[in-house]
Coordinates of C-alpha atoms in Angstrom, one line a residue:
M1 CA 87.7 106.4 220.5
G2 CA 89.8 109.4 221.2
P3 CA 92.6 110.6 223.6
A4 CA 90.2 110.9 226.6
E5 CA 89.1 107.2 226.2
L6 CA 92.6 106.0 225.7
V7 CA 93.8 107.8 228.9
R8 CA 90.9 106.3 230.8
I9 CA 91.6 102.8 229.4
Y10 CA 95.2 103.1 230.5
F11 CA 94.7 104.4 234.0
S12 CA 91.4 102.8 234.9
G13 CA 91.5 99.7 232.7
E14 CA 94.5 98.3 234.5
V15 CA 96.9 98.2 231.6
D16 CA 100.2 96.8 232.9
L17 CA 103.0 97.4 230.4
S18 CA 105.3 95.1 232.4
K19 CA 103.1 92.3 230.9
E20 CA 104.0 91.5 227.3
N21 CA 100.4 90.9 226.2
D22 CA 99.3 94.2 227.6
L23 CA 102.3 95.9 225.9
F24 CA 101.6 94.4 222.5
C25 CA 97.8 95.2 222.6
W26 CA 98.3 98.7 224.0
T27 CA 100.9 99.4 221.3
G28 CA 98.3 98.2 218.8
C29 CA 95.8 100.7 220.2
L30 CA 98.3 103.6 219.9
L31 CA 99.4 102.6 216.4
A32 CA 95.8 102.4 215.2
F33 CA 94.8 105.7 216.7
G34 CA 98.1 107.6 215.9
G35 CA 98.3 106.3 212.4
C36 CA 94.6 106.3 211.6
F37 CA 95.1 102.7 210.5
R38 CA 92.6 100.0 209.7
K39 CA 92.3 97.1 212.1
A40 CA 93.5 94.8 209.3
N41 CA 96.8 96.7 209.3
I42 CA 97.4 96.2 213.0
T43 CA 96.2 92.6 213.6
A44 CA 95.9 89.4 211.5
K45 CA 92.6 88.0 210.7
K46 CA 93.8 84.5 211.5
Q47 CA 97.0 82.9 212.7
N48 CA 99.5 82.3 210.0
C49 CA 97.5 84.4 207.6
F50 CA 99.4 87.7 207.3
S51 CA 101.8 87.4 204.4
K52 CA 99.5 89.4 202.1
S53 CA 97.0 90.7 204.5
G54 CA 98.5 94.2 205.0
V55 CA 99.4 93.4 208.6
M56 CA 102.4 95.4 209.8
T57 CA 105.7 93.6 210.0
K58 CA 108.9 94.4 211.7
G59 CA 110.1 95.6 208.3
S60 CA 107.3 98.1 208.2
V61 CA 108.9 100.2 210.8
K62 CA 111.7 102.7 210.3
F63 CA 113.0 104.9 213.2
T64 CA 114.1 108.2 211.8
G65 CA 116.0 109.6 214.8
K66 CA 115.1 109.6 218.4
E67 CA 111.8 111.4 218.1
Q68 CA 110.2 110.1 214.9
M69 CA 109.1 106.8 213.4
E70 CA 107.7 105.9 210.0
V71 CA 105.4 103.0 209.4
A72 CA 104.7 101.8 205.9
T73 CA 101.9 99.5 204.7
S74 CA 101.6 98.2 201.1
F75 CA 98.2 96.4 201.2
S76 CA 94.7 97.5 202.2
K77 CA 91.2 97.6 200.8
T78 CA 92.2 100.6 198.8
N79 CA 95.5 99.1 197.7
Q80 CA 94.8 95.5 197.0
F81 CA 97.5 95.0 194.4
S82 CA 100.3 96.6 196.5
E83 CA 100.9 99.2 193.8
R84 CA 102.1 101.8 196.4
Q85 CA 103.3 102.2 199.9
H86 CA 101.3 104.2 202.4
K87 CA 103.6 105.8 205.0
V88 CA 102.6 107.4 208.2
L89 CA 104.9 109.4 210.6
F90 CA 104.7 109.3 214.3
Q91 CA 106.2 111.7 216.8
T92 CA 107.3 110.9 220.4
V93 CA 105.0 111.8 223.3
R94 CA 106.6 113.0 226.5
Y95 CA 104.5 110.5 228.5
S96 CA 106.2 107.1 227.9
A97 CA 103.0 105.1 228.4
F98 CA 101.4 107.0 225.5
C99 CA 104.5 107.2 223.3
V100 CA 104.0 104.8 220.4
V101 CA 107.6 105.3 219.2
T102 CA 109.0 104.1 222.5
L103 CA 106.5 101.3 222.9
T104 CA 107.1 100.0 219.4
R105 CA 110.8 99.9 220.0
K106 CA 110.2 97.8 223.1
A107 CA 107.6 95.6 221.4
M108 CA 110.1 94.8 218.7
T109 CA 112.7 93.6 221.2
L110 CA 110.1 91.3 222.8
D111 CA 108.8 89.9 219.5
R112 CA 110.3 86.4 219.2
L113 CA 108.4 85.3 216.1
P114 CA 110.5 83.7 213.3
G115 CA 110.7 85.4 210.0
G116 CA 113.0 88.4 210.7
L117 CA 111.7 91.6 209.1
K118 CA 108.8 89.7 207.5
A119 CA 107.4 88.6 210.9
P120 CA 104.3 90.4 212.3
L121 CA 105.1 93.5 214.3
L122 CA 102.7 92.7 217.1
C123 CA 102.3 89.3 218.7
Y124 CA 100.6 87.6 221.7
N125 CA 101.8 85.0 224.2
K126 CA 99.4 82.1 224.6
V127 CA 99.0 80.1 227.8
G128 CA 102.2 78.0 227.9
G129 CA 104.4 80.8 226.5
Q130 CA 104.0 80.1 222.8
Q131 CA 104.2 83.4 220.9
V132 CA 101.8 83.9 217.9
A133 CA 100.7 86.8 215.7
L134 CA 98.1 89.1 217.3
T135 CA 94.7 88.5 215.7
H136 CA 91.5 90.5 215.4
S137 CA 89.7 88.3 217.9
V138 CA 92.4 88.3 220.6
F139 CA 92.8 92.1 220.2
D140 CA 89.1 92.7 220.4
H141 CA 88.7 90.5 223.4
W142 CA 91.5 92.3 225.2
L143 CA 90.0 95.7 224.3
R144 CA 86.6 94.8 225.5
D145 CA 88.0 93.6 228.8
K146 CA 89.9 96.8 229.4
L147 CA 87.0 99.0 228.4
K148 CA 84.7 97.2 230.8
T149 CA 87.3 97.5 233.6
A150 CA 87.6 101.2 232.8
G151 CA 83.9 101.7 233.2
L152 CA 83.2 102.3 229.5
Q153 CA 80.7 100.4 227.4
P154 CA 82.5 97.7 225.3
E155 CA 79.6 97.3 222.9
L156 CA 80.1 100.9 221.7
Y157 CA 83.7 100.2 220.6
S158 CA 85.7 97.9 218.4
G159 CA 89.2 97.6 216.8
H160 CA 87.9 100.0 214.1
S161 CA 87.0 102.7 216.6
F162 CA 90.6 104.1 216.7
R163 CA 90.5 105.0 213.0
Q164 CA 87.1 106.7 213.4
G165 CA 88.3 108.6 216.5
A166 CA 91.5 109.7 214.9
A167 CA 89.7 111.1 211.8
T168 CA 87.1 112.8 214.1
L169 CA 89.9 114.4 216.1
A170 CA 91.6 115.7 213.0
F171 CA 88.4 117.3 211.7
A172 CA 87.6 118.8 215.1
E173 CA 91.0 120.5 215.1
R174 CA 90.3 121.8 211.6
M175 CA 92.9 119.7 209.8
P176 CA 92.6 120.1 206.0
R177 CA 90.3 117.4 204.5
N178 CA 93.0 116.3 201.9
L179 CA 95.6 115.9 204.7
V180 CA 93.2 113.7 206.7
K181 CA 92.3 111.8 203.6
H182 CA 96.0 111.1 202.9
W183 CA 96.7 110.2 206.6
G184 CA 94.0 107.6 206.6
D185 CA 94.7 106.3 203.1
W186 CA 91.2 107.1 201.8
V187 CA 90.8 107.2 198.0
S188 CA 87.0 108.0 198.0
D189 CA 84.6 110.2 199.8
A190 CA 84.1 107.5 202.5
I191 CA 86.2 109.7 204.7
D192 CA 83.1 111.9 205.3
E193 CA 81.5 109.0 207.2
Y194 CA 84.1 109.7 209.9
H195 CA 83.5 113.4 210.0
A196 CA 81.5 113.5 213.2
M197 CA 81.1 117.2 213.7
T198 CA 81.4 118.8 217.1
M199 CA 78.6 120.8 218.7
E200 CA 80.6 123.9 218.0
Q201 CA 80.8 123.1 214.3
R202 CA 77.1 122.2 214.1
L203 CA 76.3 125.5 215.6
A204 CA 78.2 127.5 213.0
I205 CA 75.3 127.7 210.5
P206 CA 72.6 128.4 213.1
R207 CA 74.8 131.2 214.5
L208 CA 75.3 132.6 211.0
V209 CA 71.6 132.6 210.4
S210 CA 70.9 134.2 213.8
D211 CA 73.6 136.9 213.4
S212 CA 72.5 137.7 209.9
M213 CA 68.9 138.0 210.9
A214 CA 69.8 140.3 213.8
A215 CA 72.1 142.4 211.6
S216 CA 69.3 142.9 209.1
V217 CA 66.9 144.0 211.8
E218 CA 69.4 146.4 213.3
A219 CA 70.2 147.8 209.8
R220 CA 66.5 148.7 209.4
Q221 CA 66.1 150.4 212.7

């Protein structure tokens, strides 16, 4: 899941940001991709099961001026004892529908869950108007519906695809491995599972072999 798929989902998947549920779920997509976050950081596994699950809360967000936002998490599969905070910075995007800083601000004003800063950052309105924490299943269902409407294959994607796509994009743009590792909060070499090389990168060694062979032949002539 990369920028091209996100753009297609928004324009062809009929995402309507005037609808609160679309706003919350779309903001979740952009947070997951832009922060290389795990799905467990974005959505709750079950209702009322987020106090120690690593799900972002309103208190996780800090706006640092008009153009930046910092999101902190203190629990994940690599930080199960909350010994540290993992912080990710976001920069504004000039297209408001794709600006997670702008959309997060808006989502927070529409989040009516009790609990103050300890309340989940993203929620969902059930039929009847009751607002609840956004869960894995609700988010995945929303995503599959938008993917199908956009003409993409839902079975090829999940809530975890954003993290994979973010890491793949970073590697494709030749970001340093240690920077990508820090960005996605990896502590092991599992990061390499997300290093889906581009065709250009895969051709690097064959081209080296070809050029070296040709150079050796030319040197002998």
